[in-house]
Amino acid sequence: MQGIASRATEIVREYLLRKYQPEWCEEHNIQSLSFTELVEKMYQEDPAIAHEIASLILRGFIKTASEQKDSRRAYIEEVNSLFDVAPLRVLSSSLPDTTSSFTGFKLHGRTPSVRHAHRATKLWTQKKGPPLLVLAGAPGVGKSHLSLSAARILQRVGATFIYTSEANMLSELRRHIQTGNLDETLNDLSNVPWLFIDDLGLSAATDWGRSILDKLIDDRWQNSSWARTMISTNLFKDQLSPRLASRLADARLSTVCTLKDSDYRLNMGGVL
C-alpha cells in the first residue's frame, strides 16, 4: 500500500499540474520536490493555494481514515503529521478523536435553549443565518459537542477550516513570534473560510492575549461576507473585553445561543 506521505505528494503534484501550464511546473521543478517543499513553495506563491492543498489532502484521506479500525488513531496521527510544516501547521483540520455528531446529540429531555442552539448550529454549516455563531453556557451543556459536530460536517465535504481551542491557538501564536511568522499565522486565522474557537476567554489572561483575540475577532467580523466563525465560551459578556463583547453581540452579524441545562455528560458517559 502506498505510504501516506507519498500519496500526499502525488495529490499535490496532480493538483498543480491541473492548475498550471506544464512549462510552469517544469520551471519550478515540481516533479522532484518533496511534500514539504511543494507546500512551502506554494504558500510563498499564494497562501490561498496552500488552503486548497490542505483541503484536497484531507478530503482524499478522510474516507480512508473512516475505514480504519484498529489502526484508526495511528492513521489519523500520521495524516496530521503531514501538516507539521510552518505554512500549514495552523491550517490543519485535525479534530479531537471523538465521535461527536448531530445525530449523536441527544435532544430528548433537553431545554428549549439547547434545541435552539442545535438548530442554529446546523443552519450555520449550511451558510444560513449570521456568519458568527456564539455558543455560550456552563461546562457540560453541549457546546463543544455541537461545534465538533459542525466541524465534522465540513470535514466530510472537504471544506477548509481551522478548529482550535483558545489555549492552543495562543500557544501556537507565541511559538510563531519566535519563528517570525506571527503576522502570517494571524492572517491565516483571519482569512480561513471557517474558524472554530473553543473555550474563548479562558486563556487570554495577558494584555497581549486579549489584544490578539480582539484583533482576530475584529478581522473575522470585517470579513463576515465570506468568513464564518463559531465560538464556544463559558464566560458572560461582562467577563470579556468591551470590544470583543460588542462584536460577539452584534445582532447584524452574530447569533448568540445561551445554552441553559444540566451537565448532560453525566447521563451520557461521554466527554465533550
GROMACS .gro file of C-alpha atoms in nm:
model
  272
    1MET     CA    1   0.000   0.000   0.000
    2GLN     CA    2   0.132   0.343  -0.094
    3GLY     CA    3   0.258   0.548   0.202
    4ILE     CA    4   0.059   0.848   0.324
    5ALA     CA    5   0.341   1.097   0.258
    6SER     CA    6   0.396   0.961  -0.095
    7ARG     CA    7   0.026   0.976  -0.173
    8ALA     CA    8   0.001   1.330  -0.035
    9THR     CA    9   0.293   1.438  -0.254
   10GLU     CA   10   0.125   1.279  -0.555
   11ILE     CA   11  -0.203   1.463  -0.481
   12VAL     CA   12  -0.024   1.799  -0.464
   13ARG     CA   13   0.164   1.738  -0.788
   14GLU     CA   14  -0.153   1.632  -0.969
   15TYR     CA   15  -0.328   1.942  -0.839
   16LEU     CA   16  -0.051   2.174  -0.958
   17LEU     CA   17  -0.030   2.006  -1.298
   18ARG     CA   18  -0.402   2.068  -1.345
   19LYS     CA   19  -0.385   2.424  -1.219
   20TYR     CA   20  -0.077   2.545  -1.407
   21GLN     CA   21   0.077   2.504  -1.751
   22PRO     CA   22   0.336   2.222  -1.794
   23GLU     CA   23   0.604   2.483  -1.863
   24TRP     CA   24   0.542   2.645  -1.524
   25CYS     CA   25   0.564   2.308  -1.344
   26GLU     CA   26   0.886   2.222  -1.525
   27GLU     CA   27   1.037   2.562  -1.449
   28HIS     CA   28   0.961   2.515  -1.077
   29ASN     CA   29   1.088   2.156  -1.075
   30ILE     CA   30   0.758   2.026  -0.938
   31GLN     CA   31   0.832   1.659  -1.007
   32SER     CA   32   1.141   1.649  -0.783
   33LEU     CA   33   1.013   1.844  -0.480
   34SER     CA   34   0.906   1.673  -0.157
   35PHE     CA   35   0.566   1.729   0.001
   36THR     CA   36   0.706   1.983   0.247
   37GLU     CA   37   0.895   2.168  -0.028
   38LEU     CA   38   0.587   2.174  -0.251
   39VAL     CA   39   0.365   2.317   0.024
   40GLU     CA   40   0.619   2.577   0.133
   41LYS     CA   41   0.674   2.686  -0.227
   42MET     CA   42   0.303   2.716  -0.294
   43TYR     CA   43   0.249   2.912   0.024
   44GLN     CA   44   0.513   3.161  -0.088
   45GLU     CA   45   0.344   3.190  -0.427
   46ASP     CA   46  -0.013   3.221  -0.297
   47PRO     CA   47  -0.144   3.137   0.055
   48ALA     CA   48  -0.486   3.063  -0.093
   49ILE     CA   49  -0.336   2.773  -0.286
   50ALA     CA   50  -0.197   2.631   0.038
   51HIS     CA   51  -0.552   2.637   0.178
   52GLU     CA   52  -0.676   2.448  -0.127
   53ILE     CA   53  -0.399   2.193  -0.093
   54ALA     CA   54  -0.481   2.135   0.273
   55SER     CA   55  -0.845   2.078   0.186
   56LEU     CA   56  -0.758   1.849  -0.105
   57ILE     CA   57  -0.534   1.625   0.100
   58LEU     CA   58  -0.775   1.595   0.391
   59ARG     CA   59  -1.062   1.515   0.156
   60GLY     CA   60  -0.854   1.240   0.000
   61PHE     CA   61  -0.772   1.079   0.333
   62ILE     CA   62  -1.097   1.123   0.525
   63LYS     CA   63  -1.267   0.822   0.365
   64THR     CA   64  -0.964   0.602   0.423
   65ALA     CA   65  -0.936   0.713   0.784
   66SER     CA   66  -1.303   0.633   0.847
   67GLU     CA   67  -1.243   0.279   0.719
   68GLN     CA   68  -0.956   0.216   0.960
   69LYS     CA   69  -1.043   0.013   1.269
   70ASP     CA   70  -0.763  -0.100   1.495
   71SER     CA   71  -0.517   0.147   1.338
   72ARG     CA   72  -0.755   0.442   1.302
   73ARG     CA   73  -0.591   0.664   1.565
   74ALA     CA   74  -0.239   0.594   1.434
   75TYR     CA   75  -0.354   0.661   1.079
   76ILE     CA   76  -0.507   0.996   1.176
   77GLU     CA   77  -0.192   1.095   1.364
   78GLU     CA   78   0.017   1.013   1.057
   79VAL     CA   79  -0.208   1.224   0.836
   80ASN     CA   80  -0.193   1.514   1.081
   81SER     CA   81   0.188   1.491   1.088
   82LEU     CA   82   0.190   1.590   0.721
   83PHE     CA   83   0.087   1.937   0.831
   84ASP     CA   84   0.387   1.983   1.057
   85VAL     CA   85   0.536   2.243   0.823
   86ALA     CA   86   0.526   2.611   0.903
   87PRO     CA   87   0.273   2.726   0.639
   88LEU     CA   88   0.018   2.455   0.715
   89ARG     CA   89   0.071   2.380   1.082
   90VAL     CA   90  -0.205   2.610   1.196
   91LEU     CA   91  -0.421   2.524   0.893
   92SER     CA   92  -0.451   2.156   0.980
   93SER     CA   93  -0.811   2.047   1.011
   94SER     CA   94  -0.730   1.790   1.279
   95LEU     CA   95  -1.006   1.728   1.531
   96PRO     CA   96  -1.016   1.554   1.867
   97ASP     CA   97  -1.066   1.182   1.817
   98THR     CA   98  -1.428   1.170   1.929
   99THR     CA   99  -1.749   1.051   1.769
  100SER     CA  100  -1.943   1.374   1.825
  101SER     CA  101  -2.215   1.424   1.564
  102PHE     CA  102  -2.552   1.591   1.524
  103THR     CA  103  -2.725   1.255   1.518
  104GLY     CA  104  -2.547   1.156   1.840
  105PHE     CA  105  -2.655   1.473   2.017
  106LYS     CA  106  -2.945   1.370   2.239
  107LEU     CA  107  -3.230   1.621   2.224
  108HIS     CA  108  -3.484   1.422   2.426
  109GLY     CA  109  -3.546   1.596   2.754
  110ARG     CA  110  -3.322   1.893   2.668
  111THR     CA  111  -3.424   2.254   2.728
  112PRO     CA  112  -3.556   2.485   2.453
  113SER     CA  113  -3.230   2.682   2.460
  114VAL     CA  114  -3.030   2.367   2.379
  115ARG     CA  115  -3.270   2.273   2.100
  116HIS     CA  116  -3.237   2.624   1.957
  117ALA     CA  117  -2.855   2.600   1.965
  118HIS     CA  118  -2.868   2.261   1.791
  119ARG     CA  119  -3.084   2.405   1.512
  120ALA     CA  120  -2.872   2.722   1.479
  121THR     CA  121  -2.551   2.519   1.454
  122LYS     CA  122  -2.685   2.301   1.173
  123LEU     CA  123  -2.804   2.609   0.984
  124TRP     CA  124  -2.464   2.772   1.030
  125THR     CA  125  -2.293   2.483   0.849
  126GLN     CA  126  -2.533   2.542   0.559
  127LYS     CA  127  -2.431   2.910   0.540
  128LYS     CA  128  -2.772   3.014   0.666
  129GLY     CA  129  -2.813   3.288   0.922
  130PRO     CA  130  -2.545   3.527   1.053
  131PRO     CA  131  -2.182   3.428   0.988
  132LEU     CA  132  -2.079   3.445   1.355
  133LEU     CA  133  -2.228   3.188   1.592
  134VAL     CA  134  -2.160   3.203   1.966
  135LEU     CA  135  -2.243   2.906   2.187
  136ALA     CA  136  -2.240   3.021   2.549
  137GLY     CA  137  -2.315   2.837   2.869
  138ALA     CA  138  -2.178   2.642   3.162
  139PRO     CA  139  -1.949   2.341   3.110
  140GLY     CA  140  -2.123   2.024   3.002
  141VAL     CA  141  -2.431   2.165   2.832
  142GLY     CA  142  -2.319   2.055   2.483
  143LYS     CA  143  -2.127   2.348   2.333
  144SER     CA  144  -1.819   2.151   2.230
  145HIS     CA  145  -2.031   1.859   2.108
  146LEU     CA  146  -2.220   2.093   1.875
  147SER     CA  147  -1.908   2.269   1.745
  148LEU     CA  148  -1.733   1.935   1.682
  149SER     CA  149  -2.042   1.807   1.502
  150ALA     CA  150  -2.038   2.113   1.276
  151ALA     CA  151  -1.665   2.071   1.208
  152ARG     CA  152  -1.715   1.707   1.111
  153ILE     CA  153  -1.982   1.810   0.860
  154LEU     CA  154  -1.732   2.049   0.700
  155GLN     CA  155  -1.458   1.786   0.715
  156ARG     CA  156  -1.671   1.536   0.523
  157VAL     CA  157  -1.732   1.782   0.239
  158GLY     CA  158  -1.367   1.886   0.222
  159ALA     CA  159  -1.412   2.245   0.341
  160THR     CA  160  -1.107   2.439   0.455
  161PHE     CA  161  -1.136   2.519   0.823
  162ILE     CA  162  -0.941   2.558   1.146
  163TYR     CA  163  -1.065   2.401   1.467
  164THR     CA  164  -0.876   2.506   1.778
  165SER     CA  165  -0.914   2.599   2.141
  166GLU     CA  166  -0.818   2.944   2.256
  167ALA     CA  167  -0.536   2.796   2.466
  168ASN     CA  168  -0.385   2.602   2.175
  169MET     CA  169  -0.425   2.896   1.939
  170LEU     CA  170  -0.245   3.139   2.168
  171SER     CA  171   0.030   2.885   2.234
  172GLU     CA  172   0.076   2.841   1.860
  173LEU     CA  173   0.087   3.216   1.806
  174ARG     CA  174   0.351   3.260   2.078
  175ARG     CA  175   0.563   2.998   1.904
  176HIS     CA  176   0.528   3.187   1.576
  177ILE     CA  177   0.661   3.503   1.742
  178GLN     CA  178   0.991   3.317   1.783
  179THR     CA  179   0.992   3.195   1.422
  180GLY     CA  180   0.898   3.536   1.285
  181ASN     CA  181   0.573   3.409   1.130
  182LEU     CA  182   0.323   3.571   1.365
  183ASP     CA  183   0.170   3.805   1.105
  184GLU     CA  184   0.132   3.524   0.850
  185THR     CA  185  -0.032   3.295   1.104
  186LEU     CA  186  -0.271   3.566   1.219
  187ASN     CA  187  -0.355   3.629   0.855
  188ASP     CA  188  -0.437   3.259   0.813
  189LEU     CA  189  -0.670   3.269   1.112
  190SER     CA  190  -0.832   3.588   0.987
  191ASN     CA  191  -0.890   3.458   0.635
  192VAL     CA  192  -0.967   3.087   0.663
  193PRO     CA  193  -1.325   3.037   0.537
  194TRP     CA  194  -1.440   2.854   0.852
  195LEU     CA  195  -1.295   2.905   1.201
  196PHE     CA  196  -1.385   2.732   1.527
  197ILE     CA  197  -1.256   2.861   1.862
  198ASP     CA  198  -1.340   2.652   2.168
  199ASP     CA  199  -1.330   2.787   2.526
  200LEU     CA  200  -1.292   3.152   2.427
  201GLY     CA  201  -1.182   3.385   2.707
  202LEU     CA  202  -1.034   3.125   2.941
  203SER     CA  203  -0.667   3.158   2.846
  204ALA     CA  204  -0.619   3.519   2.737
  205ALA     CA  205  -0.509   3.641   3.079
  206THR     CA  206  -0.249   3.888   2.949
  207ASP     CA  207  -0.290   4.214   2.763
  208TRP     CA  208  -0.117   4.051   2.465
  209GLY     CA  209  -0.361   3.760   2.459
  210ARG     CA  210  -0.663   3.987   2.488
  211SER     CA  211  -0.535   4.218   2.214
  212ILE     CA  212  -0.475   3.919   1.983
  213LEU     CA  213  -0.832   3.797   2.039
  214ASP     CA  214  -0.975   4.144   1.987
  215LYS     CA  215  -0.787   4.181   1.657
  216LEU     CA  216  -0.876   3.833   1.533
  217ILE     CA  217  -1.247   3.863   1.606
  218ASP     CA  218  -1.250   4.214   1.461
  219ASP     CA  219  -1.085   4.083   1.141
  220ARG     CA  220  -1.337   3.798   1.118
  221TRP     CA  221  -1.617   4.048   1.176
  222GLN     CA  222  -1.482   4.266   0.894
  223ASN     CA  223  -1.458   3.959   0.665
  224SER     CA  224  -1.803   3.832   0.755
  225SER     CA  225  -1.931   3.848   0.397
  226TRP     CA  226  -1.744   3.522   0.333
  227ALA     CA  227  -1.576   3.410   0.659
  228ARG     CA  228  -1.783   3.211   0.908
  229THR     CA  229  -1.682   3.178   1.274
  230MET     CA  230  -1.810   2.960   1.557
  231ILE     CA  231  -1.713   3.031   1.916
  232SER     CA  232  -1.789   2.847   2.238
  233THR     CA  233  -1.740   3.012   2.576
  234ASN     CA  234  -1.823   2.966   2.943
  235LEU     CA  235  -1.790   3.338   3.014
  236PHE     CA  236  -2.052   3.606   3.050
  237LYS     CA  237  -2.050   3.923   2.841
  238ASP     CA  238  -1.907   4.138   3.124
  239GLN     CA  239  -1.611   3.898   3.155
  240LEU     CA  240  -1.493   3.969   2.800
  241SER     CA  241  -1.319   4.282   2.674
  242PRO     CA  242  -1.567   4.555   2.573
  243ARG     CA  243  -1.466   4.542   2.204
  244LEU     CA  244  -1.482   4.163   2.189
  245ALA     CA  245  -1.817   4.154   2.367
  246SER     CA  246  -1.952   4.419   2.127
  247ARG     CA  247  -1.852   4.220   1.818
  248LEU     CA  248  -1.990   3.893   1.950
  249ALA     CA  249  -2.321   4.050   2.045
  250ASP     CA  250  -2.375   4.245   1.720
  251ALA     CA  251  -2.714   4.111   1.608
  252ARG     CA  252  -2.648   4.216   1.247
  253LEU     CA  253  -2.375   3.956   1.206
  254SER     CA  254  -2.396   3.731   1.509
  255THR     CA  255  -2.626   3.473   1.665
  256VAL     CA  256  -2.572   3.415   2.036
  257CYS     CA  257  -2.713   3.090   2.177
  258THR     CA  258  -2.704   3.066   2.555
  259LEU     CA  259  -2.743   2.701   2.646
  260LYS     CA  260  -2.912   2.651   2.982
  261ASP     CA  261  -2.926   2.292   3.103
  262SER     CA  262  -2.767   2.047   3.345
  263ASP     CA  263  -2.440   1.873   3.261
  264TYR     CA  264  -2.572   1.610   3.019
  265ARG     CA  265  -2.237   1.429   3.008
  266LEU     CA  266  -2.324   1.280   3.346
  267ASN     CA  267  -2.613   1.097   3.182
  268MET     CA  268  -2.433   1.006   2.858
  269GLY     CA  269  -2.097   0.894   2.986
  270GLY     CA  270  -1.932   1.097   2.709
  271VAL     CA  271  -1.664   1.360   2.712
  272LEU     CA  272  -1.718   1.693   2.538
   0.00000   0.00000   0.00000
